[in-house]
Coordinates of C-alpha atoms and ligand atoms in Angstrom, one line a residue:
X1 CA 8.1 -43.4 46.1
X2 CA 10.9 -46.1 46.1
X3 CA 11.3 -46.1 42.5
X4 CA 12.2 -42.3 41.9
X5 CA 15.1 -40.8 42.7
X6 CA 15.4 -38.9 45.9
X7 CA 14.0 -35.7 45.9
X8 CA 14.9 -34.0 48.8
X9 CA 12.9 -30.8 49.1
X10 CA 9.9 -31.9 47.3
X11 CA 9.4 -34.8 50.5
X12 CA 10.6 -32.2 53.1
X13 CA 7.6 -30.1 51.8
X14 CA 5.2 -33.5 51.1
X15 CA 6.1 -34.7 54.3
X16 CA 5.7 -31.4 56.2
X17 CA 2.1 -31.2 54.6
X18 CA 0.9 -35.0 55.4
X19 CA 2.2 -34.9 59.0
X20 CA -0.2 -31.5 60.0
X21 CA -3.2 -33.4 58.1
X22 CA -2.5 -36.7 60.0
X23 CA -2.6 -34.4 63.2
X24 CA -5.7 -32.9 62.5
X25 CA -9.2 -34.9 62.8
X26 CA -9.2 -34.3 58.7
X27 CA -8.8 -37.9 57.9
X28 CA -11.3 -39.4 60.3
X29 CA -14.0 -37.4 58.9
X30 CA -12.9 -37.9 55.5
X31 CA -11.3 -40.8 54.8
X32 CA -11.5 -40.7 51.2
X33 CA -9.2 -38.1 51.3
X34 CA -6.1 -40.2 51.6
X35 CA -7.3 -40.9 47.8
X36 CA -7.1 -37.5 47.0
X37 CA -3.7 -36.8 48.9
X38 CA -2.5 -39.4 46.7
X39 CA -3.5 -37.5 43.4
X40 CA -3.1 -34.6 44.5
X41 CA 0.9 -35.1 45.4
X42 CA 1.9 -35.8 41.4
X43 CA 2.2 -33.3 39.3
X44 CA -0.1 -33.2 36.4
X45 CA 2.9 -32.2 33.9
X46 CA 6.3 -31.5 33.5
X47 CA 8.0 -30.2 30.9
X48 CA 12.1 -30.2 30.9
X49 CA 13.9 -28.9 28.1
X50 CA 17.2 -27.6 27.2
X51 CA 18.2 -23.9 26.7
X52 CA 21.1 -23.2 24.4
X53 CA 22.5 -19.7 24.2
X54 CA 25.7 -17.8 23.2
X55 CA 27.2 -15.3 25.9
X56 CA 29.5 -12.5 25.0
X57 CA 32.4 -14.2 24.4
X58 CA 30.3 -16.1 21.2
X59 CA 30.6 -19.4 23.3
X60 CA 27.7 -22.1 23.3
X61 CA 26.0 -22.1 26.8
X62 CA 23.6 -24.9 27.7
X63 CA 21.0 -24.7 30.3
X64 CA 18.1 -27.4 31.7
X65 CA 14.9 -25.6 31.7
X66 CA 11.7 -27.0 33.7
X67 CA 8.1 -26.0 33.9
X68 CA 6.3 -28.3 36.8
X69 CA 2.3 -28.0 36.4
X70 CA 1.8 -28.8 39.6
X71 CA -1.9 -28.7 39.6
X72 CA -5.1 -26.7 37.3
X73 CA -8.2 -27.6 39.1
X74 CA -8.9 -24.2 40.2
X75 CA -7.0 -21.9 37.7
X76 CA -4.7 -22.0 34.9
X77 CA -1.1 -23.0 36.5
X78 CA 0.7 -19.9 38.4
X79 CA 3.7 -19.7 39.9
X80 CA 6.9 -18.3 39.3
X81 CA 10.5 -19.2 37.4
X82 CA 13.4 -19.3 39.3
X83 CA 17.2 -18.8 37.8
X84 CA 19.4 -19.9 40.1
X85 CA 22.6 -22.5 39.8
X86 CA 20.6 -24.8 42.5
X87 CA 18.2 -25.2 40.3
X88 CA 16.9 -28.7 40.4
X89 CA 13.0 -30.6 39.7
X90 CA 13.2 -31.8 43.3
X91 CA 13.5 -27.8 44.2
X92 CA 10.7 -27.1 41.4
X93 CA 8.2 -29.7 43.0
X94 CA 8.0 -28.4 46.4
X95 CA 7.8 -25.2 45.3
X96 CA 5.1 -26.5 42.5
X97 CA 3.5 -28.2 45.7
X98 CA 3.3 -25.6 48.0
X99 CA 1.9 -23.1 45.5
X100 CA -1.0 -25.0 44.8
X101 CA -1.9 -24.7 48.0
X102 CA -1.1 -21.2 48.3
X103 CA -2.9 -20.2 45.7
X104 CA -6.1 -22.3 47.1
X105 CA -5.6 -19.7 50.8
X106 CA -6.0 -16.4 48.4
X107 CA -9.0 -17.4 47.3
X108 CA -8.9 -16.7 43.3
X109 CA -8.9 -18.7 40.5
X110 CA -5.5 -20.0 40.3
X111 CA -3.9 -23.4 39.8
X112 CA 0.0 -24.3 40.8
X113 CA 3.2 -24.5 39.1
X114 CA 6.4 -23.4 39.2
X115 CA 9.4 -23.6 36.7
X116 CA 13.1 -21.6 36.1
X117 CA 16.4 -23.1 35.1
X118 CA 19.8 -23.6 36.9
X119 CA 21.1 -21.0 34.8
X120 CA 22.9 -18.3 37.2
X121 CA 22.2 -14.6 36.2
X122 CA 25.5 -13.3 38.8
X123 CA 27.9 -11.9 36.3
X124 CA 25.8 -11.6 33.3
X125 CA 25.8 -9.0 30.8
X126 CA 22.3 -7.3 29.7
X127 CA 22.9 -9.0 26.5
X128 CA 23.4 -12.5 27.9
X129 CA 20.5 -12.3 29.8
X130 CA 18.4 -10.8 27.2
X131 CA 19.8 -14.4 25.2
X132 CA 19.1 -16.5 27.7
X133 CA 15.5 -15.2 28.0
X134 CA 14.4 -15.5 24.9
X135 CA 16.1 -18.9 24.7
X136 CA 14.2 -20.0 27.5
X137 CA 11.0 -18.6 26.1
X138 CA 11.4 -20.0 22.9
X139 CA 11.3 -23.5 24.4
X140 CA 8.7 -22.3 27.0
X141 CA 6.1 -20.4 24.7
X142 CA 4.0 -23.2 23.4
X143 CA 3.8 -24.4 26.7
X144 CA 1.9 -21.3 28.5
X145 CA -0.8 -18.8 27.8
X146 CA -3.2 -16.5 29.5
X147 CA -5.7 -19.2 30.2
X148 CA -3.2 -22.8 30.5
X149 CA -0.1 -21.4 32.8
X150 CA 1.2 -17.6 33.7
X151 CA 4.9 -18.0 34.9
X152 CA 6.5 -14.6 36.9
X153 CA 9.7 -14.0 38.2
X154 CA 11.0 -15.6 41.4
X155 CA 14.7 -16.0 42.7
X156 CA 17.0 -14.1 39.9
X157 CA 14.1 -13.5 38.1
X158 CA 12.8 -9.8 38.0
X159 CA 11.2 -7.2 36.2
X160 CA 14.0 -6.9 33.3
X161 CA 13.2 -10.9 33.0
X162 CA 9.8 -10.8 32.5
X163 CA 10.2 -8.1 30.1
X164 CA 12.7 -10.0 27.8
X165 CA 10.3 -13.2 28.1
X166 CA 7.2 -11.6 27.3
X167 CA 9.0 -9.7 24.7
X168 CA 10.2 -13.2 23.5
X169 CA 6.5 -14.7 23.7
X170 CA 4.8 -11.8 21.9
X171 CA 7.1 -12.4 19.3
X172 CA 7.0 -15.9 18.8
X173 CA 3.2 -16.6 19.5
X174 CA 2.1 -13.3 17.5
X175 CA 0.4 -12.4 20.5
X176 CA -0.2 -9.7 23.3
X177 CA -2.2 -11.6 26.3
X178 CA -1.2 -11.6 30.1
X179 CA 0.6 -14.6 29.8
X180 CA 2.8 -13.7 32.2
X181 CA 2.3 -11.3 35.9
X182 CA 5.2 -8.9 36.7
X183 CA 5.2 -7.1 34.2
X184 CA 6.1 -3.4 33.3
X185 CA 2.9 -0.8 34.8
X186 CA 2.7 0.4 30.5
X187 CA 2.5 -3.0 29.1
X188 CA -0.1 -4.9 31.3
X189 CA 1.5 -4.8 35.2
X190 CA -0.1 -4.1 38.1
X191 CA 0.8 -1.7 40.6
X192 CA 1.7 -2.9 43.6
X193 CA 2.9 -6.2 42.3
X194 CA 6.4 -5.3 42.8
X195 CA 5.8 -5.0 46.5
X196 CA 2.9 -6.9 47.2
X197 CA 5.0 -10.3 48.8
X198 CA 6.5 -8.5 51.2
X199 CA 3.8 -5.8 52.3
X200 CA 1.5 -8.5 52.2
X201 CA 3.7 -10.9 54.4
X202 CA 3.5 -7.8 57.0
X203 CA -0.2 -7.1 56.7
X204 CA -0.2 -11.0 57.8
X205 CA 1.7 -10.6 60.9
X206 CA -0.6 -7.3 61.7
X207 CA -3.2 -10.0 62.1
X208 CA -1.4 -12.5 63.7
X209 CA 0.0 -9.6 66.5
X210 CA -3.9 -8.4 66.3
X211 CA -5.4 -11.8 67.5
X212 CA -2.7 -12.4 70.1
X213 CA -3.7 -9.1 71.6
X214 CA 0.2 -7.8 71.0
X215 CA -0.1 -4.8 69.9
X216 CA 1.0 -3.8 66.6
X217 CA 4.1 -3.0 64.4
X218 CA 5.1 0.1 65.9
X219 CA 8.3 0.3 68.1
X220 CA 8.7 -3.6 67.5
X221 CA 12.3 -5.1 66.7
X222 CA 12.4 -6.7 63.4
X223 CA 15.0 -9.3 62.1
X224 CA 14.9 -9.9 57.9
X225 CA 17.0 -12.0 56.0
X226 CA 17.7 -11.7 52.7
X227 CA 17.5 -8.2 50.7
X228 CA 15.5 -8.8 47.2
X229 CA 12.3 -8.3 46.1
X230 CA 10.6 -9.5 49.5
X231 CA 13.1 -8.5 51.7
X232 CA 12.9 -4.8 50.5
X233 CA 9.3 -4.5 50.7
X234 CA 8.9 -6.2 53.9
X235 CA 11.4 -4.0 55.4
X236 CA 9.9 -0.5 53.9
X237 CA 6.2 -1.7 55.2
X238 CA 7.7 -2.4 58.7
X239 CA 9.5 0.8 59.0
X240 CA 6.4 2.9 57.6
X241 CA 4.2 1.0 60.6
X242 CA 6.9 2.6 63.0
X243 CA 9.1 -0.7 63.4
X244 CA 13.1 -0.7 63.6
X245 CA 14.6 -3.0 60.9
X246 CA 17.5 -4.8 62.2
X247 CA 18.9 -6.9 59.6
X248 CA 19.1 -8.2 56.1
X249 CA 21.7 -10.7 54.4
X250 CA 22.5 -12.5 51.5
X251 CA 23.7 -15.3 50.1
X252 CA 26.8 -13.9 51.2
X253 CA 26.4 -12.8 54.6
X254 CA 24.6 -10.5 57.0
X255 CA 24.0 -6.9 58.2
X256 CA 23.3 -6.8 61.8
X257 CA 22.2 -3.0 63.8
X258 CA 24.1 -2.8 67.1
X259 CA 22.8 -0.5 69.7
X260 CA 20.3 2.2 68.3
X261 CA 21.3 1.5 64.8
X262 CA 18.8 0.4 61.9
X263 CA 17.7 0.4 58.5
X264 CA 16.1 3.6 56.5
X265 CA 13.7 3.9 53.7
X266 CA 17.1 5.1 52.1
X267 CA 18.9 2.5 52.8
X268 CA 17.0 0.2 51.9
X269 CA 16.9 2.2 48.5
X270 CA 20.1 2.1 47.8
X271 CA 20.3 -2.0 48.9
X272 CA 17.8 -2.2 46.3
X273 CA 19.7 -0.4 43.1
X274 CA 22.6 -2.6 44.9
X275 CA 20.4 -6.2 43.9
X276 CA 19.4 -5.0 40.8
X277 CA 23.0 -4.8 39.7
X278 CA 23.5 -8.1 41.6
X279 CA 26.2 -7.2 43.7
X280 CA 27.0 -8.1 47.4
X281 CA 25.2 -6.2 50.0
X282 CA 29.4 -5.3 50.9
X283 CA 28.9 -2.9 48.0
X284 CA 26.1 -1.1 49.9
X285 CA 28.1 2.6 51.0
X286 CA 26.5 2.4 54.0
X287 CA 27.7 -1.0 55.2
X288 CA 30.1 0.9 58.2
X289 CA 27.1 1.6 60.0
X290 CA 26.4 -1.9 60.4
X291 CA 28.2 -5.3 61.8
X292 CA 28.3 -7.2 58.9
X293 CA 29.6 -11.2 59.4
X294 CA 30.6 -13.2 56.1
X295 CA 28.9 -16.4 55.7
X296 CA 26.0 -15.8 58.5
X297 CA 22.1 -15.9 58.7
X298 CA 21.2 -13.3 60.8
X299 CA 19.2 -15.3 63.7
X300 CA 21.7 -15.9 66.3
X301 CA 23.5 -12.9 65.9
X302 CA 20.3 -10.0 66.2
X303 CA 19.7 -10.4 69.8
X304 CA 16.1 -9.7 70.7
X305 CA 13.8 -9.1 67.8
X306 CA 9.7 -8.8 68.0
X307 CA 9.6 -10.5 64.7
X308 CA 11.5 -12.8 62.3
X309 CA 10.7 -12.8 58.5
X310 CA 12.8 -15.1 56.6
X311 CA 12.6 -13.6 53.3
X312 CA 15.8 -15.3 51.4
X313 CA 15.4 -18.9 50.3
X314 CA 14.1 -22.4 51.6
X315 CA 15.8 -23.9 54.4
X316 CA 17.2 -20.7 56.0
X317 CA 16.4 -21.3 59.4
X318 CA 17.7 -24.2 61.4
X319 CA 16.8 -26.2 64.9
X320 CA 19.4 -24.0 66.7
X321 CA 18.8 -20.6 65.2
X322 CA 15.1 -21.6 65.9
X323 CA 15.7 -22.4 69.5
X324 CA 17.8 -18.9 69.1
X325 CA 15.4 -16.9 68.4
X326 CA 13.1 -18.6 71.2
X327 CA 15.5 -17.7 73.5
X328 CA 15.4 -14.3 72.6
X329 CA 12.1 -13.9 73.4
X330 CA 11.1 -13.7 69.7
X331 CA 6.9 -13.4 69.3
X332 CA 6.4 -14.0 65.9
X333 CA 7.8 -15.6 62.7
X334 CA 6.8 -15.6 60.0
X335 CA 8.2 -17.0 56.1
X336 CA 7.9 -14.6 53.4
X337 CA 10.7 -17.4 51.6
X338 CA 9.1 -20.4 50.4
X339 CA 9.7 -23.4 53.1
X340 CA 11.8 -20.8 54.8
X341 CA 12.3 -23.1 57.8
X342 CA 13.5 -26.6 58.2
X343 CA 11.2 -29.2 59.7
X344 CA 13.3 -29.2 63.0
X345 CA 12.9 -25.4 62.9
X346 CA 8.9 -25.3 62.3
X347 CA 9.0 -28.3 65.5
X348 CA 11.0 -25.9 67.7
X349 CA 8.0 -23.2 66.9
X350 CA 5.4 -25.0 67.2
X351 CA 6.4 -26.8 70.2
X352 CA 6.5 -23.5 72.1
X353 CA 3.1 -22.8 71.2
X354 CA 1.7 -25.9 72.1
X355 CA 3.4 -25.5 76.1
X356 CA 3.4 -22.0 76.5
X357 CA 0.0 -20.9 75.7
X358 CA -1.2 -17.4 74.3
X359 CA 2.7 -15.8 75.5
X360 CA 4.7 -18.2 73.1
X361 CA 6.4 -17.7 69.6
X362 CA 3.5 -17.9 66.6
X363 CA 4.9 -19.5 63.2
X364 CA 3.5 -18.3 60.2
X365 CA 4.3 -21.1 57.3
X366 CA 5.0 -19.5 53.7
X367 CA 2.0 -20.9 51.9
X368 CA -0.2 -18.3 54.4
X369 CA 1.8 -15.2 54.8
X370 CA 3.5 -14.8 51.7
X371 CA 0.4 -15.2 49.4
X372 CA 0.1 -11.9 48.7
X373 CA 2.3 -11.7 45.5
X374 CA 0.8 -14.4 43.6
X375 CA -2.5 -12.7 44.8
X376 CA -1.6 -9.6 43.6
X377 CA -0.3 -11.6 40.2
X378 CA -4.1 -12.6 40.3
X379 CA -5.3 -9.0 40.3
X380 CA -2.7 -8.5 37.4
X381 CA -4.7 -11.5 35.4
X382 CA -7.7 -10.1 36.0
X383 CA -7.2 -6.6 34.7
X384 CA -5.6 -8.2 32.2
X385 CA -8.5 -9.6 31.2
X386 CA -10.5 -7.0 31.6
X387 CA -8.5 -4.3 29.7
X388 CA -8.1 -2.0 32.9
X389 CA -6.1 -1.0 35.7
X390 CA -6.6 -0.6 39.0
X391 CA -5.6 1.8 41.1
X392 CA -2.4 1.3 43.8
X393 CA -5.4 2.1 46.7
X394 CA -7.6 -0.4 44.7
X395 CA -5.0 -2.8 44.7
X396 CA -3.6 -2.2 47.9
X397 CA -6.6 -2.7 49.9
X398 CA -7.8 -5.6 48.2
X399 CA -4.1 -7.6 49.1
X400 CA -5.3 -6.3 52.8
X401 CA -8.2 -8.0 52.3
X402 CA -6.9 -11.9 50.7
X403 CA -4.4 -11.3 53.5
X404 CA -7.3 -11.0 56.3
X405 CA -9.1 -13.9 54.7
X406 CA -6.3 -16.5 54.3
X407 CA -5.3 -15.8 58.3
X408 CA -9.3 -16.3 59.3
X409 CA -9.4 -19.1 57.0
X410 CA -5.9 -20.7 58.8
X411 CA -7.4 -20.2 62.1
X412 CA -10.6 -21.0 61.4
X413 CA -9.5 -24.2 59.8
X414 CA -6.8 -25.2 62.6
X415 CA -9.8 -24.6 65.6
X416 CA -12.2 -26.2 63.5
X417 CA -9.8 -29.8 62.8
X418 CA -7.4 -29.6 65.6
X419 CA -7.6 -30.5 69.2
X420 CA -5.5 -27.6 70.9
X421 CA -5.5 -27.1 75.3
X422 CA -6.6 -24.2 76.6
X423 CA -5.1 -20.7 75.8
X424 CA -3.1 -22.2 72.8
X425 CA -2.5 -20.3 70.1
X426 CA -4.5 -21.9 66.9
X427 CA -1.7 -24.0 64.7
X428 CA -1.4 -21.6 61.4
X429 CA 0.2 -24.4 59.4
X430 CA -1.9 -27.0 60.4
X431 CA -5.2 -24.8 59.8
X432 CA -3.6 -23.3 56.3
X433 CA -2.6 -26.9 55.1
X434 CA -5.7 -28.0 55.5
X435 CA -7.5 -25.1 54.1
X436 CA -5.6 -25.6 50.9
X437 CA -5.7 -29.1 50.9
X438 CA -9.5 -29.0 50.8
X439 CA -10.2 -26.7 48.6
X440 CA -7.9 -28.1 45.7
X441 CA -9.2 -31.4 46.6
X442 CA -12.7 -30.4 46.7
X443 CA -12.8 -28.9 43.3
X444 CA -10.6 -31.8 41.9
X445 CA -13.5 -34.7 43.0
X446 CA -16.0 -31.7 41.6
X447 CA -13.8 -32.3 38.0
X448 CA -13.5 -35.8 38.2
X449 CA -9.5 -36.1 39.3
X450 CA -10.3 -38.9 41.6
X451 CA -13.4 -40.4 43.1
X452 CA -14.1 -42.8 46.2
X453 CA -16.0 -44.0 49.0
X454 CA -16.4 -42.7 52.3
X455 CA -17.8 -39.5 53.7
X456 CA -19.3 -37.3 51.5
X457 CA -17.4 -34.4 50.1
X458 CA -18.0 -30.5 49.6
X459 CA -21.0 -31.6 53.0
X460 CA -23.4 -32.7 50.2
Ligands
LIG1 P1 15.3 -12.2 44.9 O1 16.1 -12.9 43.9 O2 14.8 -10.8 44.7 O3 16.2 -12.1 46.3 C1 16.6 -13.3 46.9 C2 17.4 -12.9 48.1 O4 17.8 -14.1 48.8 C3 18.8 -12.3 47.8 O5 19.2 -11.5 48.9 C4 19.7 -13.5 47.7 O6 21.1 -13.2 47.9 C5 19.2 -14.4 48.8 N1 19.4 -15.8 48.4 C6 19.0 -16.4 47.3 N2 19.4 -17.7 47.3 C7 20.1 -17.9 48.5 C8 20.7 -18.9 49.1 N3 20.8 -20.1 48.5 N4 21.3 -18.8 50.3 C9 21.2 -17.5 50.9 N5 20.6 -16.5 50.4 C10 20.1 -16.6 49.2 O7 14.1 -13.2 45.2 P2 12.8 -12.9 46.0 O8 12.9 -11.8 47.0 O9 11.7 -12.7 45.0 O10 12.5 -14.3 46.7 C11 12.9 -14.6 48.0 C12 12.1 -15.7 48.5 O11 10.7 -15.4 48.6 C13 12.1 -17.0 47.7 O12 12.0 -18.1 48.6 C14 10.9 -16.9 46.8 O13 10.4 -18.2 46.4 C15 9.9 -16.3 47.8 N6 8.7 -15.7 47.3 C16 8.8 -14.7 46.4 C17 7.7 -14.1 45.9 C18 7.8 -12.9 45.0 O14 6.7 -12.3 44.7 N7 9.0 -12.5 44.5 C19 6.3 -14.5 46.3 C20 6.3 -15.5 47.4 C21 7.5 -16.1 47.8 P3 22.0 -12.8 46.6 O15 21.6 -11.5 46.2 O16 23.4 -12.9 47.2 O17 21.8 -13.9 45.6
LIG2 O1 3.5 -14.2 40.8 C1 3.7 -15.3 40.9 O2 3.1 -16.2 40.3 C2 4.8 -15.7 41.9 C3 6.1 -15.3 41.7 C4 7.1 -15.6 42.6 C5 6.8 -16.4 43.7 C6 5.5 -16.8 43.9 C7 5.2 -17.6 45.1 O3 4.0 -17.5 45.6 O4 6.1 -18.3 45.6 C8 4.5 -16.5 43.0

């Protein structure tokens, strides 16, 4: 790779992926797969282009746009677009990456990609996002479609997006097709989408406190960052299953509970008309009730918590706040944010589990317990496709369900390809990296992406 540029979060998420598949026995029983890990790792496509608008003030604005087709050997590309200053291809690929394994763990028909632009929505007015949108789609749109690549939203992308870029599509293209998932319940969405990352990230850790013989959600102590999309959702699901919420953040700092304090369904409510006018969570009225510390992540400052769900953005949990949370007697974490923890912080987390048996922390990695939305995008596609809708119990209990299978298929996978002691806790991001892995690699020798020597494949 010494003759590309750095790309720092697209080899923190390469690298995290390798070093569980080197771990495992995966290589010694197939050793043609280091040809596929090689294919596998470079995107098929990318498409960069430039986004020119004019904000309110009638001023040219210029934007890079990216679409990264990570990967279409099971599906058309799917993943979503991110608007956020940060904004960068080294940010799109491991995202691009680690959807394509993602998407492999629900078990549907999708390939990965991921896209956005570094444009920042803060401060917009509707009109200038509306521009920007249709900007972006107008360089996007030849690009996509219901059977090559269905974008959503993501980071600074939500339901008012989608609905000014598939305005934008249906205009250009002359054509009404799912091309992309999010969208409004009258014109093609699912219900449950909306929710379905975060109540799907808790059905996950239902599971996880299942097999541990834990117990379940109710009257555990939960710690959330971030308060978007995930965050909300995550936080309503816990409360409903008889948990206490005890904090959210974000980019701008953190709301910690002291004492008997905690978040309500009607808080969270109001947090949530708070984010859709993208102000700071110091605009929510019922702040005073809470400890709130400028510039924080909430990890070291919650005290003991049951659970940890990093719900924000990559990166948003370090060594120490790790080793915090270990210290605090903290069972289970697990990412609804995409590479949510830092290397050092997954190392912390899984060291625990590997020396302290079934009574240690349990790390859940992103690519596993956050599937649920694009699953749920999936279910959009298909009714899509099939002219129907579903109903929220329909689609509700089939999420359940793709969140049941991709924690069997993690464990499964980890006991099946990794050496573990006695009363260790399977590794769920070993056993869900090599779940994808297989899968996408599988179906990729199937089509002819690479070939080789060595053991056979798919146990022909
Ligand atoms: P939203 O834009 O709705 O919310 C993002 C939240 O994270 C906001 O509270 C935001 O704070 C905070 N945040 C964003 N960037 C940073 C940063 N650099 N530092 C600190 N805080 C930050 O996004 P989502 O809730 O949709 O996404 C959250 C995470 O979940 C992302 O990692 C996303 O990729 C992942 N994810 C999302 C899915 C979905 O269906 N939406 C599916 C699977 C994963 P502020 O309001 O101040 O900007
Ligand atoms: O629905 C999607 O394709 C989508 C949107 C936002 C994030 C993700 C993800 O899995 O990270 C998927």
């Amino acid at each position: 790779m010494s003759n590309i540029p750095s790309e720092p979060e697209f080899e923190q998420a390469y690298k995290e992926l390798v070093s569980t598949l080197e771990d495992s026995t995966l290589f010694q029983k197939n050793p043609e797969y280091r040809t596929a890990l090689k294919v596998v790792s470079i995107p098929e496509r990318i498409i960069q282009f430039r986004v020119v608008w004019e904000d309110d003030a009638g001023n040219l604005q210029v934007n890079r746009g990216y679409r990264v087709q990570f990967n279409s050997a099971l599906g058309p590309y799917k993943g979503g677009l991110r608007f956020h200053p940060s904004v960068n291809l080294s940010i799109l690929k491991f995202l691009g990456f680690e959807q394509t394994f993602k998407n492999a763990l629900t078990g549907l028909n999708m390939g990965g990609g991921k896209g956005g632009a570094d444009f920042d929505p803060k401060g917009k007015s509707d009109s200038e996002i509306r521009k920007f949108c249709s900007a972006f789609m107008e360089r996007l749109c030849q690009h996509i479609g219901a059977d090559t690549d269905v974008p959503a939203g993501d980071i600074g992308v939500g339901g008012r997006e989608v609905g000014y870029m598939f305005g934008a599509y249906r205009r250009l293209r002359n054509q009404w097709e799912g091309v992309l998932t999010g969208k409004g319940l009258d014109w093609g969405g699912s219900l449950i989408r909306p929710e379905a990352t975060g109540f799907g990230l808790v059905y996950y850790v239902e599971e996880m406190m299942k097999y541990a013989g834990k117990g379940s959600f109710a009257g555990k102590r939960v710690s959330i960052s971030g308060s978007g999309n995930v965050a909300q959702y995550a936080a309503l699901k816990c409360i409903e299953l008889g948990a206490t919420v005890v904090s959210l953040s974000d980019s701008q700092g953190c709301l910690i509970a002291e004492g008997d304090a905690h978040f309500t369904p009607e808080q969270i409510e109001e947090i949530a008309t708070v984010k859709l006018a993208r102000k700071p969570l110091t605009a929510f009225s019922g702040k005073s009730s809470f400890k709130y510390i400028e510039g924080a992540r909430p990890w070291v400052h919650v005290g003991k918590v049951d659970v940890a769900l990093p719900c924000a953005t990559q990166n948003e949990v370090s060594k120490e706040e790790a080793q915090a949370l270990v210290d605090n007697g903290t069972l289970f974490i697990a990412e609804g944010s995409n590479m949510g923890c830092t290397q050092d912080a997954i190392d912390v987390f899984e060291g625990v589990r590997k020396t302290k048996g079934s009574g240690s922390i349990w790390y859940a990695p992103g690519k596993a317990s956050n599937c649920g939305g694009v699953a749920v995008s999936g279910l959009e596609m298909a009714q899509n496709s099939q002219r129907l809708s579903w109903t929220r119990e329909e689609v509700d209990e089939k999420l359940k369900q793709i969140m049941r299978n991709a924690f069997d298929n993690g464990l499964k996978t980890a006991i099946e390809y990794v050496q573990s002691a006695e009363g260790e806790l399977p590794s769920l991001v070993a056993g869900s990296n090599i779940a994808g892995f297989v899968k996408v690699v599988c179906a990729m020798k199937d089509q002819g992406d690479w070939w080789g020597t060595g053991a056979p494949v798919n146990g022909a």
